[in-house]
Coordinates of C-alpha atoms in Angstrom, one line a residue:
Chain I
M239 CA -41.4 -83.5 -73.8
P240 CA -38.0 -81.8 -73.8
D241 CA -37.5 -79.2 -71.1
A242 CA -36.4 -76.6 -73.6
L243 CA -39.9 -76.6 -75.1
F244 CA -41.8 -76.7 -71.8
G245 CA -41.2 -73.1 -70.8
P246 CA -42.2 -71.5 -74.2
M247 CA -45.2 -73.8 -74.4
M248 CA -46.5 -72.7 -70.9
Y249 CA -45.8 -69.1 -72.1
V250 CA -48.0 -69.6 -75.2
I251 CA -50.7 -71.2 -73.1
A252 CA -50.7 -68.2 -70.7
L253 CA -50.7 -65.8 -73.6
L254 CA -53.7 -67.4 -75.3
T255 CA -55.6 -67.6 -72.0
M256 CA -55.2 -63.9 -71.3
G257 CA -55.9 -63.1 -74.9
G258 CA -59.1 -65.2 -74.7
I259 CA -60.3 -63.6 -71.5
Y260 CA -59.8 -60.2 -73.1
A261 CA -61.6 -61.5 -76.2
V262 CA -64.7 -62.2 -74.0
I263 CA -64.6 -58.6 -72.7
A264 CA -64.0 -57.2 -76.2
L265 CA -66.9 -59.2 -77.6
G266 CA -69.1 -57.6 -74.9
L267 CA -67.8 -54.1 -75.9
N268 CA -68.4 -54.9 -79.5
V269 CA -72.1 -55.5 -78.8
Q270 CA -72.3 -52.1 -77.1
W271 CA -70.0 -50.0 -79.3
G272 CA -69.4 -51.9 -82.5
L273 CA -73.0 -52.9 -83.1
T274 CA -75.1 -50.4 -81.2
G275 CA -72.8 -47.4 -80.9
L276 CA -73.0 -47.1 -77.1
F277 CA -69.8 -45.5 -75.7
N278 CA -69.2 -47.5 -72.5
A279 CA -66.1 -46.1 -70.8
G280 CA -66.9 -48.0 -67.6
I281 CA -65.8 -51.5 -68.6
A282 CA -63.7 -51.7 -65.5
G283 CA -66.8 -51.4 -63.4
F284 CA -68.6 -54.4 -64.9
F285 CA -65.3 -56.3 -65.0
A286 CA -65.0 -55.7 -61.2
I287 CA -68.6 -56.7 -60.5
G288 CA -68.1 -60.0 -62.3
A289 CA -64.7 -60.7 -60.7
Y290 CA -65.8 -60.0 -57.2
T291 CA -69.1 -61.8 -57.5
S292 CA -67.5 -65.0 -58.8
A293 CA -64.7 -64.6 -56.2
L294 CA -67.1 -64.3 -53.3
L295 CA -69.3 -67.2 -54.5
T296 CA -66.5 -69.7 -55.0
A297 CA -63.8 -68.8 -52.5
P298 CA -63.6 -70.8 -49.2
D299 CA -65.2 -69.3 -46.1
S300 CA -63.1 -66.5 -44.8
P301 CA -63.4 -64.0 -41.9
N302 CA -61.9 -61.3 -44.0
H303 CA -64.8 -60.7 -46.4
L304 CA -68.4 -61.7 -47.0
G305 CA -68.7 -65.5 -47.6
G306 CA -66.9 -67.0 -49.4
F307 CA -69.5 -69.6 -50.2
G308 CA -67.3 -72.3 -51.7
L309 CA -69.7 -72.9 -54.6
P310 CA -68.7 -74.6 -57.8
I311 CA -66.9 -72.4 -60.3
A312 CA -69.6 -72.8 -63.0
L313 CA -72.1 -71.2 -60.6
G314 CA -69.6 -68.4 -59.9
L315 CA -69.3 -67.6 -63.6
A316 CA -73.1 -67.7 -64.0
G317 CA -73.4 -65.5 -61.0
S318 CA -70.9 -63.0 -62.4
M319 CA -72.9 -62.6 -65.6
L320 CA -76.1 -62.3 -63.7
A321 CA -74.7 -59.6 -61.3
A322 CA -73.1 -57.6 -64.1
G323 CA -76.4 -57.8 -66.1
I324 CA -78.5 -56.6 -63.1
I325 CA -76.2 -53.6 -62.4
A326 CA -76.0 -52.9 -66.2
Y327 CA -79.8 -52.8 -66.3
G328 CA -79.9 -50.2 -63.5
V329 CA -77.1 -48.1 -65.0
G330 CA -78.6 -48.4 -68.5
R331 CA -82.1 -47.4 -67.3
I332 CA -80.7 -44.0 -66.1
C333 CA -77.7 -43.4 -68.4
L334 CA -78.5 -44.6 -71.8
R335 CA -80.6 -41.6 -72.8
L336 CA -77.3 -39.6 -72.7
R337 CA -75.5 -38.8 -75.9
S338 CA -72.1 -40.6 -76.6
D339 CA -69.6 -38.2 -74.8
Y340 CA -71.9 -37.8 -71.9
L341 CA -72.5 -41.5 -71.7
A342 CA -68.8 -42.1 -71.6
I343 CA -68.4 -39.6 -68.8
A344 CA -71.3 -41.0 -66.8
T345 CA -70.1 -44.7 -67.2
I346 CA -66.5 -43.7 -66.1
G347 CA -68.0 -42.0 -63.1
I348 CA -70.1 -45.0 -62.1
A349 CA -67.0 -47.3 -62.6
E350 CA -65.0 -45.1 -60.3
I351 CA -67.7 -45.1 -57.6
L352 CA -67.8 -48.9 -57.8
R353 CA -64.0 -48.9 -57.3
L354 CA -64.3 -46.7 -54.3
I355 CA -66.9 -49.1 -52.8
L356 CA -64.6 -52.1 -53.4
K357 CA -61.8 -50.2 -51.7
N358 CA -63.8 -49.0 -48.7
E359 CA -66.3 -51.7 -47.8
A360 CA -63.9 -54.1 -46.1
W361 CA -66.6 -56.3 -44.7
L362 CA -67.7 -57.1 -48.2
T363 CA -64.4 -57.2 -50.2
N364 CA -61.6 -57.2 -47.7
G365 CA -60.8 -53.6 -48.9
P366 CA -57.4 -52.9 -50.5
R367 CA -56.0 -56.3 -49.5
G368 CA -58.4 -58.0 -51.9
I369 CA -59.8 -61.6 -52.0
A370 CA -57.2 -64.4 -52.1
S371 CA -57.5 -68.2 -52.5
I372 CA -60.0 -68.0 -55.3
P373 CA -60.2 -71.5 -56.8
R374 CA -58.8 -72.2 -60.2
P375 CA -60.6 -75.0 -62.1
F376 CA -58.8 -78.4 -62.7
E377 CA -55.9 -77.4 -60.5
S378 CA -55.4 -81.0 -59.3
L379 CA -54.3 -82.0 -62.8
G380 CA -50.9 -80.5 -62.4
Q381 CA -48.8 -78.7 -65.0
P382 CA -49.3 -78.4 -67.9
W383 CA -52.7 -80.0 -68.0
A384 CA -54.4 -77.6 -65.5
Q385 CA -53.3 -74.7 -67.6
L386 CA -54.4 -76.4 -70.8
A387 CA -57.8 -77.3 -69.3
F388 CA -58.3 -73.6 -68.2
L389 CA -57.4 -72.5 -71.7
A390 CA -59.9 -74.9 -73.1
I391 CA -62.6 -73.4 -70.8
V392 CA -61.7 -69.9 -72.0
V393 CA -61.7 -70.9 -75.6
A394 CA -65.0 -72.6 -75.2
L395 CA -66.5 -69.5 -73.6
V396 CA -65.1 -67.3 -76.4
L397 CA -66.7 -69.6 -78.9
V398 CA -70.1 -69.6 -77.1
A399 CA -70.0 -65.8 -76.8
Y400 CA -69.0 -65.4 -80.5
L401 CA -71.8 -67.7 -81.7
A402 CA -74.4 -66.1 -79.5
I403 CA -73.5 -62.6 -80.7
E404 CA -73.2 -63.7 -84.3
R405 CA -76.6 -65.4 -84.1
G406 CA -78.2 -62.2 -82.7
L407 CA -76.4 -60.1 -85.3
N408 CA -77.7 -62.1 -88.2
A409 CA -81.2 -62.0 -86.8
P410 CA -83.6 -59.1 -87.1
W411 CA -82.3 -58.0 -83.7
G412 CA -78.8 -57.3 -85.1
R413 CA -80.2 -55.3 -88.0
V414 CA -82.2 -53.1 -85.6
M415 CA -79.0 -52.5 -83.6
R416 CA -77.1 -51.4 -86.7
A417 CA -80.0 -49.2 -87.7
I418 CA -80.0 -47.5 -84.2
R419 CA -76.2 -47.0 -84.4
E420 CA -76.4 -45.4 -87.8
N421 CA -79.5 -43.3 -87.3
D422 CA -81.6 -43.7 -84.2
V423 CA -84.2 -41.2 -85.3
A424 CA -84.9 -43.2 -88.5
A425 CA -85.0 -46.4 -86.5
A426 CA -87.5 -44.9 -84.1
A427 CA -89.6 -43.7 -87.1
T428 CA -89.8 -47.3 -88.3
G429 CA -91.5 -48.2 -85.0
K430 CA -88.5 -49.6 -83.1
D431 CA -88.4 -49.0 -79.4
V432 CA -84.8 -47.6 -79.5
A433 CA -84.5 -47.2 -75.7
R434 CA -85.4 -50.9 -75.2
F435 CA -83.0 -52.2 -77.8
R436 CA -80.2 -50.0 -76.5
L437 CA -80.8 -51.3 -73.0
Q438 CA -80.7 -54.9 -74.3
A439 CA -77.4 -54.3 -76.0
F440 CA -76.0 -52.6 -72.9
V441 CA -77.0 -55.4 -70.5
F442 CA -76.0 -58.2 -73.0
G443 CA -72.5 -56.7 -73.5
S444 CA -72.0 -56.0 -69.8
M445 CA -72.7 -59.6 -68.9
F446 CA -69.7 -60.6 -71.0
M447 CA -67.6 -58.0 -69.3
G448 CA -68.6 -59.5 -66.0
L449 CA -67.8 -63.0 -67.3
G450 CA -64.4 -61.8 -68.4
G451 CA -63.7 -60.3 -64.9
A452 CA -64.7 -63.6 -63.3
L453 CA -62.3 -65.6 -65.6
M454 CA -59.5 -63.1 -64.8
A455 CA -60.1 -63.6 -61.0
H456 CA -60.0 -67.4 -61.4
S457 CA -57.0 -67.2 -63.6
F458 CA -55.0 -65.2 -61.0
K459 CA -56.7 -66.8 -58.0
F460 CA -56.7 -63.3 -56.6
I461 CA -58.7 -60.1 -57.1
G462 CA -58.0 -56.6 -55.6
P463 CA -59.3 -53.1 -56.3
D464 CA -56.0 -52.4 -58.3
A465 CA -57.0 -55.0 -60.9
T466 CA -60.0 -52.8 -61.7
E467 CA -57.9 -49.8 -62.7
P468 CA -59.2 -48.2 -65.9
L469 CA -55.8 -48.6 -67.6
M470 CA -55.6 -52.4 -67.7
T471 CA -59.3 -53.0 -68.3
T472 CA -61.2 -50.1 -69.9
F473 CA -58.4 -48.6 -72.0
L474 CA -56.7 -51.8 -73.1
V475 CA -60.1 -53.3 -74.2
W476 CA -60.9 -50.3 -76.2
V477 CA -57.5 -50.4 -78.0
M478 CA -58.1 -54.1 -78.6
L479 CA -61.5 -53.7 -80.2
I480 CA -60.4 -50.8 -82.4
V481 CA -57.3 -52.6 -83.5
G482 CA -59.3 -55.7 -84.3
G483 CA -62.1 -53.9 -86.1
S484 CA -65.1 -52.7 -84.2
G485 CA -68.4 -54.1 -85.5
N486 CA -66.8 -57.3 -86.5
N487 CA -66.9 -60.1 -84.0
R488 CA -63.9 -61.9 -85.4
G489 CA -62.0 -58.6 -85.1
A490 CA -63.1 -58.5 -81.5
I491 CA -61.4 -61.8 -81.0
L492 CA -58.3 -61.2 -83.1
G493 CA -57.7 -57.7 -81.7
P494 CA -57.2 -58.9 -78.1
L495 CA -54.9 -61.7 -79.2
V496 CA -52.8 -59.4 -81.3
V497 CA -52.6 -56.5 -78.7
W498 CA -52.0 -58.9 -75.8
T499 CA -49.2 -60.6 -77.8
I500 CA -47.6 -57.3 -78.5
W501 CA -48.0 -56.3 -74.8
S502 CA -46.4 -59.5 -73.6
A503 CA -43.7 -59.6 -76.3
T504 CA -42.5 -56.2 -75.3
E505 CA -42.3 -57.5 -71.7
L506 CA -39.9 -60.2 -73.0
V507 CA -37.7 -57.5 -74.4
T508 CA -37.9 -55.2 -71.5
N509 CA -37.0 -58.0 -69.0
R510 CA -33.6 -58.3 -70.7
L511 CA -32.9 -54.6 -69.9
P512 CA -30.7 -53.6 -67.0
P513 CA -32.6 -53.5 -63.7
E514 CA -32.8 -49.7 -63.4
W515 CA -34.6 -49.6 -66.8
I516 CA -37.1 -52.4 -66.1
T517 CA -39.5 -50.2 -64.1
R518 CA -39.3 -47.4 -66.6
A519 CA -39.7 -49.8 -69.5
S520 CA -43.3 -50.6 -68.4
Y521 CA -44.2 -47.0 -69.0
I522 CA -42.7 -47.1 -72.5
R523 CA -45.0 -50.0 -73.1
V524 CA -48.0 -48.0 -72.1
F525 CA -46.8 -45.2 -74.3
L526 CA -46.5 -47.5 -77.2
I527 CA -50.0 -48.9 -76.7
G528 CA -51.3 -45.4 -76.8
L529 CA -49.4 -44.7 -79.9
L530 CA -50.6 -47.9 -81.5
L531 CA -54.2 -46.8 -80.9
Q532 CA -53.4 -43.4 -82.6
I533 CA -51.7 -45.0 -85.6
V534 CA -54.5 -47.6 -86.1
M535 CA -57.2 -44.9 -85.8
Q536 CA -55.4 -42.6 -88.3
R537 CA -54.2 -45.1 -90.8
F538 CA -56.4 -48.2 -90.5
A539 CA -59.5 -46.7 -89.1
R540 CA -61.5 -49.9 -89.7
G541 CA -59.1 -52.2 -87.9
L542 CA -57.6 -55.5 -88.9
L543 CA -60.9 -57.1 -89.8
P544 CA -63.3 -54.4 -91.0
E545 CA -67.0 -54.7 -90.4
R546 CA -68.9 -56.4 -93.1
P547 CA -72.3 -55.0 -93.9
P548 CA -75.1 -57.6 -93.3
V549 CA -76.3 -59.5 -96.3
V550 CA -79.9 -58.5 -96.9
A551 CA -81.9 -61.4 -98.3
A552 CA -83.8 -60.9 -101.5
T553 CA -87.2 -59.5 -100.6
P554 CA -90.3 -58.7 -102.6
P555 CA -90.0 -55.3 -104.3
A556 CA -92.3 -53.4 -101.9
A557 CA -90.5 -54.6 -98.8
A558 CA -87.1 -54.2 -100.4
G559 CA -87.9 -50.6 -101.1
A560 CA -88.6 -50.1 -97.4
V561 CA -85.3 -51.7 -96.4
S562 CA -83.2 -49.8 -98.8
A563 CA -84.8 -46.5 -97.8
R564 CA -83.5 -47.1 -94.3
E565 CA -80.1 -48.2 -95.7
R566 CA -79.9 -45.0 -97.8
K567 CA -80.5 -42.9 -94.7
K568 CA -77.1 -44.0 -93.4
P569 CA -74.6 -41.1 -93.6
A570 CA -71.7 -41.9 -95.9
E571 CA -68.6 -43.1 -94.0
Chain V
M249 CA -67.6 -22.6 -36.2
L250 CA -64.0 -21.7 -36.7
E251 CA -63.1 -25.3 -37.1
F252 CA -65.7 -25.5 -39.9
V253 CA -64.1 -22.5 -41.6
N254 CA -60.5 -23.7 -41.1
F255 CA -60.8 -27.4 -42.0
Y256 CA -63.8 -27.5 -44.3
L257 CA -64.7 -24.2 -45.9
I258 CA -61.2 -23.0 -46.8
P259 CA -60.0 -26.4 -48.2
G260 CA -63.3 -26.4 -50.2
L261 CA -62.5 -23.0 -51.6
V262 CA -59.0 -24.1 -52.5
L263 CA -60.1 -27.3 -54.1
G264 CA -62.9 -25.4 -55.9
S265 CA -60.4 -23.0 -57.4
I266 CA -58.3 -25.9 -58.7
Y267 CA -61.4 -27.6 -60.2
A268 CA -62.5 -24.3 -61.7
L269 CA -59.2 -23.8 -63.6
G270 CA -59.5 -27.3 -65.1
A271 CA -63.2 -27.0 -65.8
I272 CA -62.8 -23.7 -67.8
G273 CA -60.6 -25.5 -70.3
V274 CA -62.9 -28.6 -70.6
S275 CA -65.9 -26.3 -71.0
L276 CA -64.3 -24.1 -73.7
L277 CA -62.9 -27.1 -75.6
F278 CA -66.2 -29.0 -75.4
G279 CA -68.0 -25.8 -76.6
I280 CA -65.7 -25.1 -79.5
L281 CA -64.4 -28.5 -80.6
R282 CA -67.5 -30.4 -79.6
F283 CA -65.8 -33.2 -77.8
A284 CA -65.1 -34.3 -74.2
H285 CA -61.3 -34.0 -73.8
F286 CA -60.3 -37.0 -71.6
A287 CA -56.6 -36.0 -71.5
H288 CA -57.3 -32.7 -69.7
G289 CA -56.5 -34.1 -66.3
D290 CA -53.2 -35.4 -67.6
L291 CA -52.4 -31.9 -69.0
M292 CA -52.7 -30.7 -65.4
T293 CA -50.3 -33.4 -64.3
L294 CA -47.9 -32.4 -67.0
G295 CA -48.0 -28.7 -65.9
A296 CA -47.4 -29.7 -62.3
Y297 CA -44.3 -31.8 -63.3
L298 CA -42.9 -29.1 -65.7
A299 CA -43.0 -26.7 -62.7
L300 CA -41.3 -29.4 -60.6
S301 CA -38.4 -29.5 -63.0
I302 CA -38.0 -25.7 -62.8
V303 CA -38.2 -25.8 -59.0
V304 CA -35.6 -28.5 -58.8
G305 CA -33.4 -27.2 -61.6
F306 CA -33.3 -23.5 -60.7
G307 CA -34.3 -23.5 -57.1
W308 CA -37.2 -21.2 -57.8
P309 CA -40.4 -21.3 -55.7
A310 CA -43.3 -23.2 -57.4
I311 CA -45.3 -20.1 -57.8
A312 CA -42.5 -18.5 -59.9
A313 CA -42.2 -21.6 -62.0
L314 CA -45.9 -21.4 -62.8
P315 CA -45.8 -19.1 -65.9
L316 CA -43.2 -21.3 -67.6
A317 CA -45.1 -24.5 -66.8
V318 CA -48.2 -22.8 -68.3
L319 CA -46.4 -21.9 -71.5
G320 CA -44.8 -25.3 -71.8
T321 CA -48.1 -27.2 -71.3
A322 CA -49.9 -24.9 -73.8
A323 CA -47.3 -25.6 -76.4
V324 CA -47.5 -29.4 -75.8
A325 CA -51.4 -29.2 -76.1
V326 CA -51.2 -27.3 -79.4
G327 CA -48.8 -29.9 -80.7
I328 CA -51.0 -32.8 -79.5
D329 CA -54.0 -31.2 -81.2
R330 CA -52.1 -30.9 -84.5
V331 CA -50.9 -34.5 -84.5
F332 CA -53.6 -36.5 -82.8
Y333 CA -56.9 -34.6 -82.9
R334 CA -56.9 -32.5 -86.1
P335 CA -57.0 -35.5 -88.5
F336 CA -60.4 -36.5 -87.0
R337 CA -61.9 -33.0 -87.1
A338 CA -64.2 -33.7 -90.0
G339 CA -65.5 -37.1 -88.7
P340 CA -67.7 -38.0 -85.8
T341 CA -66.5 -36.4 -82.6
I342 CA -66.6 -39.6 -80.7
I343 CA -63.5 -40.7 -82.6
V344 CA -61.6 -37.7 -81.2
V345 CA -62.8 -38.8 -77.7
I346 CA -61.2 -42.2 -78.2
A347 CA -58.0 -40.5 -79.5
S348 CA -57.9 -38.4 -76.4
F349 CA -58.0 -41.7 -74.4
G350 CA -54.9 -42.7 -76.2
V351 CA -53.3 -39.3 -75.5
T352 CA -54.2 -39.7 -71.8
L353 CA -52.1 -43.0 -71.8
M354 CA -49.2 -41.4 -73.6
V355 CA -49.0 -38.2 -71.5
R356 CA -49.1 -40.1 -68.3
S357 CA -46.5 -42.7 -69.3
V358 CA -44.2 -39.9 -70.4
V359 CA -44.6 -38.2 -67.0
Q360 CA -43.9 -41.6 -65.3
L361 CA -40.9 -42.2 -67.6
V362 CA -39.3 -38.7 -67.1
W363 CA -40.2 -37.9 -63.5
G364 CA -40.7 -41.4 -62.0
V365 CA -43.7 -42.7 -60.0
E366 CA -42.7 -41.6 -56.5
I367 CA -44.9 -39.1 -54.7
T368 CA -43.0 -35.8 -54.6
S369 CA -43.6 -32.3 -53.6
Y370 CA -42.2 -28.8 -54.4
Q371 CA -40.8 -28.2 -51.0
T372 CA -40.2 -30.4 -47.9
G373 CA -40.9 -29.5 -44.3
I374 CA -44.0 -28.4 -42.6
Q375 CA -45.4 -25.0 -43.5
R376 CA -46.6 -22.8 -40.7
P377 CA -50.1 -21.5 -41.2
L378 CA -50.6 -17.8 -41.0
I379 CA -52.8 -16.9 -38.1
F380 CA -55.5 -14.2 -38.2
F381 CA -58.1 -13.1 -35.8
D382 CA -56.9 -15.4 -33.0
A383 CA -58.2 -18.7 -34.3
L384 CA -58.9 -18.3 -38.0
R385 CA -56.0 -19.9 -39.7
I386 CA -55.2 -19.7 -43.4
A387 CA -52.1 -21.4 -44.8
E388 CA -49.9 -19.2 -46.9
R389 CA -50.2 -21.6 -49.8
H390 CA -53.9 -21.3 -49.8
F391 CA -53.6 -17.6 -50.2
Y392 CA -51.4 -18.1 -53.3
I393 CA -53.8 -20.7 -54.8
V394 CA -57.0 -18.8 -54.3
G395 CA -55.4 -15.4 -55.2
G396 CA -53.7 -16.9 -58.3
A397 CA -56.9 -18.5 -59.4
V398 CA -58.8 -15.2 -59.0
L399 CA -56.0 -13.4 -61.0
L400 CA -56.1 -15.9 -63.8
V401 CA -59.9 -15.8 -64.0
A402 CA -59.9 -12.0 -64.1
T403 CA -57.4 -12.1 -66.9
L404 CA -59.5 -14.6 -68.8
H405 CA -62.5 -12.4 -68.3
L406 CA -60.7 -9.4 -69.8
F407 CA -59.5 -11.6 -72.7
L408 CA -62.9 -13.0 -73.4
T409 CA -64.7 -9.7 -73.3
R410 CA -62.2 -7.1 -74.6
S411 CA -59.9 -8.9 -77.1
R412 CA -61.0 -9.8 -80.7
M413 CA -59.8 -13.3 -80.2
G414 CA -61.7 -13.7 -77.0
K415 CA -64.9 -12.5 -78.7
A416 CA -64.3 -14.8 -81.6
M417 CA -63.9 -17.6 -79.2
R418 CA -67.2 -16.9 -77.5
A419 CA -68.9 -16.6 -80.9
M420 CA -67.6 -19.9 -82.0
S421 CA -68.7 -21.5 -78.8
D422 CA -72.2 -20.2 -79.3
D423 CA -72.6 -21.0 -83.0
P424 CA -69.6 -22.4 -85.0
D425 CA -71.3 -22.1 -88.4
L426 CA -72.4 -18.5 -87.8
A427 CA -68.9 -17.7 -86.6
R428 CA -67.3 -19.2 -89.7
V429 CA -69.7 -17.3 -92.0
T430 CA -68.7 -14.0 -90.3
G431 CA -65.1 -14.7 -91.4
I432 CA -63.6 -15.8 -88.1
D433 CA -60.3 -17.8 -88.6
T434 CA -61.5 -21.0 -86.9
A435 CA -58.0 -22.6 -87.0
R436 CA -56.6 -19.8 -85.0
V437 CA -59.5 -19.8 -82.6
I438 CA -58.9 -23.5 -82.0
A439 CA -55.2 -23.0 -81.4
W440 CA -56.0 -20.2 -78.9
T441 CA -58.5 -22.4 -77.2
W442 CA -55.9 -25.0 -76.6
V443 CA -53.4 -22.4 -75.3
I444 CA -56.0 -21.1 -72.8
G445 CA -57.5 -24.4 -71.8
A446 CA -54.1 -26.2 -71.4
G447 CA -52.5 -23.1 -69.7
L448 CA -55.2 -22.9 -67.1
A449 CA -55.1 -26.6 -66.6
A450 CA -51.3 -26.4 -66.0
A451 CA -51.9 -23.6 -63.5
G452 CA -54.5 -25.8 -61.7
G453 CA -52.0 -28.7 -61.7
V454 CA -49.3 -26.5 -60.1
F455 CA -51.7 -25.2 -57.5
L456 CA -52.7 -28.8 -56.6
G457 CA -49.0 -29.7 -56.3
I458 CA -48.5 -26.7 -54.0
D459 CA -51.5 -27.6 -52.0
T460 CA -50.8 -31.3 -51.6
Q461 CA -48.2 -33.5 -53.5
L462 CA -47.4 -34.6 -57.0
N463 CA -48.0 -38.0 -58.4
P464 CA -48.6 -39.2 -61.9
N465 CA -52.2 -40.0 -61.2
M466 CA -53.1 -36.6 -59.8
G467 CA -54.6 -35.4 -63.1
W468 CA -56.6 -38.5 -63.7
N469 CA -58.1 -38.2 -60.3
L470 CA -59.1 -34.6 -61.1
L471 CA -60.7 -35.5 -64.4
L472 CA -64.1 -36.5 -63.2
P473 CA -64.6 -33.7 -60.8
I474 CA -63.6 -31.3 -63.6
F475 CA -66.1 -32.8 -66.0
A476 CA -68.7 -32.6 -63.2
A477 CA -67.9 -28.9 -62.8
A478 CA -68.0 -28.2 -66.5
I479 CA -71.3 -29.9 -67.0
L480 CA -72.8 -28.4 -63.8
G481 CA -71.8 -24.9 -65.1
G482 CA -73.1 -25.6 -68.6
I483 CA -70.9 -26.7 -71.5
G484 CA -69.3 -23.7 -73.3
R485 CA -69.9 -21.4 -70.4
P486 CA -66.5 -20.5 -68.8
Y487 CA -68.1 -18.5 -66.0
G488 CA -70.4 -21.4 -65.3
A489 CA -67.4 -23.7 -65.1
I490 CA -65.9 -21.5 -62.4
A491 CA -69.2 -21.7 -60.4
G492 CA -69.4 -25.4 -61.1
G493 CA -65.8 -25.9 -59.9
M494 CA -66.6 -24.1 -56.6
V495 CA -69.8 -26.1 -56.0
I496 CA -68.1 -29.4 -56.7
G497 CA -65.0 -28.6 -54.5
M498 CA -67.2 -27.3 -51.7
A499 CA -69.6 -30.3 -51.9
E500 CA -66.6 -32.7 -51.7
E501 CA -65.1 -31.0 -48.6
L502 CA -68.4 -30.3 -46.9
S503 CA -69.7 -33.8 -47.4
V504 CA -67.4 -35.0 -44.6
Y505 CA -68.4 -32.4 -42.1
P506 CA -70.3 -33.8 -39.1
W507 CA -73.6 -32.1 -40.0
I508 CA -76.0 -34.3 -38.2
T509 CA -74.2 -36.4 -35.6
D510 CA -70.6 -36.0 -34.4
Q511 CA -69.6 -38.4 -37.1
P512 CA -68.7 -37.2 -40.6
L513 CA -71.8 -37.2 -42.8
L514 CA -69.9 -39.3 -45.3
S515 CA -66.9 -41.6 -44.7
P516 CA -63.8 -39.7 -46.0
G517 CA -63.1 -42.6 -48.3
Y518 CA -66.1 -41.6 -50.4
K519 CA -65.2 -37.9 -50.6
T520 CA -64.4 -38.2 -54.3
A521 CA -67.6 -40.2 -55.0
V522 CA -69.6 -37.0 -54.2
A523 CA -68.3 -35.4 -57.3
F524 CA -69.0 -38.4 -59.5
G525 CA -72.4 -38.9 -58.0
L526 CA -73.3 -35.2 -58.5
M527 CA -72.0 -35.4 -62.1
V528 CA -74.1 -38.4 -63.0
A529 CA -77.1 -36.8 -61.3
I530 CA -76.6 -33.5 -63.3
L531 CA -76.1 -35.5 -66.6
I532 CA -79.4 -37.2 -66.1
W533 CA -81.7 -34.5 -64.7
R534 CA -80.2 -31.3 -66.0
P535 CA -77.6 -31.9 -68.8
S536 CA -77.7 -28.2 -69.7
G537 CA -76.2 -27.3 -66.3
L538 CA -77.1 -24.5 -64.0
F539 CA -76.2 -21.8 -66.5
R540 CA -78.1 -23.2 -69.4
G541 CA -75.2 -24.3 -71.4
R542 CA -75.5 -26.3 -74.6
V543 CA -76.2 -29.9 -74.8
F544 CA -74.6 -31.7 -77.7

């Protein structure tokens, strides 16, 4: 392969890898917000739980933090989903009865408490210095195969997440979720245990956020409390999902790829600027991301790939009447 | 005992005053516009930095720069509302919350772009504390902060109880539909709410800058304690927000006092977690707050 192509190819691989990791997280948020209408503003917290769990499980033994246990990476990823799910269950049990704005405030609060714990409990996490030498899978293959193999893992996980959520969405479970999002009182009136379904969606979505955090930790081979800042996780993922189209799983994959490409492409431009402008340019990028969110919300409120209403199979007249009554309850968009 | 007053009680009072100034705005905005304004902390940052420009540019003391910073921030807030929040007024409020997320990012990056990311302060050098009654020490800046906050709150009280606009504002916070029926110009009330909310936020930001230092994340770090204070006081209750701010500020400072053993009750690293923890607890067990505010 000519050398001139090698650099750009590695760049594209890195781009797709990061986009894919964010897609896993955005899919998780789509289960919570897009499908069920749960305003989780504490993505960073579940991201951090996943990242640190997998890091501690797979890193080599170190005196600086708990473990590491040197376990295989697959176990680390599974552990990250499990840990994020357990914490989400606890958080969800107490917080999910709150209305949207309050839920957002409460989840941000919990994420910030988690960040303080990661910063302060040095015996567990090595404090602000973070956990280093986290293994990256297939590293022995050398460039570019190691990067390609990692990308393949990420793509496979995005696909698994997509198929799992699509399957749930097209099942009765998904229809209940939509019903709860549109009108929880009506959903409860039809005999659905709204609290239980909400909790399921919250735990299910948070597990993917944890998985995304774990993938990020393995990708960078390092995780510190700064990586769990709300800006780069919570905010960016929200922008990605809204740009892609919340409620649509393909949008939840496309959005991260588009936004991350924009984010990285602006970096290419700003790196050409004179040195005294480079540091400032990164703030222009953040400004533009904020502006992008505003423009998309005002002009293209449904995102790149709008949500498609579920296809309701032909049902006998009596049952069809029951279904359409619930559909009619939906407030006009 | 004096150590308790000097190092825990007075800082708690100062922090509480700053929280109260931010919380009044959050509470009024939540009451009138029905949404949690996530960019409120960053309005405080903006106010603090606007004052910094005046301090550096004209050589004024920060306290003299405060009125201009308040006016500037209020104008920016009214503009932000026009451009970014008003288009969503008719729709579900949660969309406005997401828009205020975006505004948070934008305001903070503008602050970083214009003023840089270095930690700065209004004046350099160590300030000598005033000494009273032998051992009770109160720093001069703490006088300014608590006194300024009391003055602003008293003005707000007069405004809310005596002026037509203030009464309209309270009416709209209590029942927006009823207010509209009685012929209150809701657009003007909303604009005034932004002026007052953002103005008080800017004052709080300047006071925090006087008390400690300025950095672009200062407002974000204030956001959750302010929400906690607003919810504790009851949404839509400005007086409740003041009490809530005081409670949260005190709780944060007093949580590190060696109450039981000679060690701090809570490691200082977790000081801010007290506010977050209190907030989550209030949300879950008493979302109407201490003063029976509204729950939306």
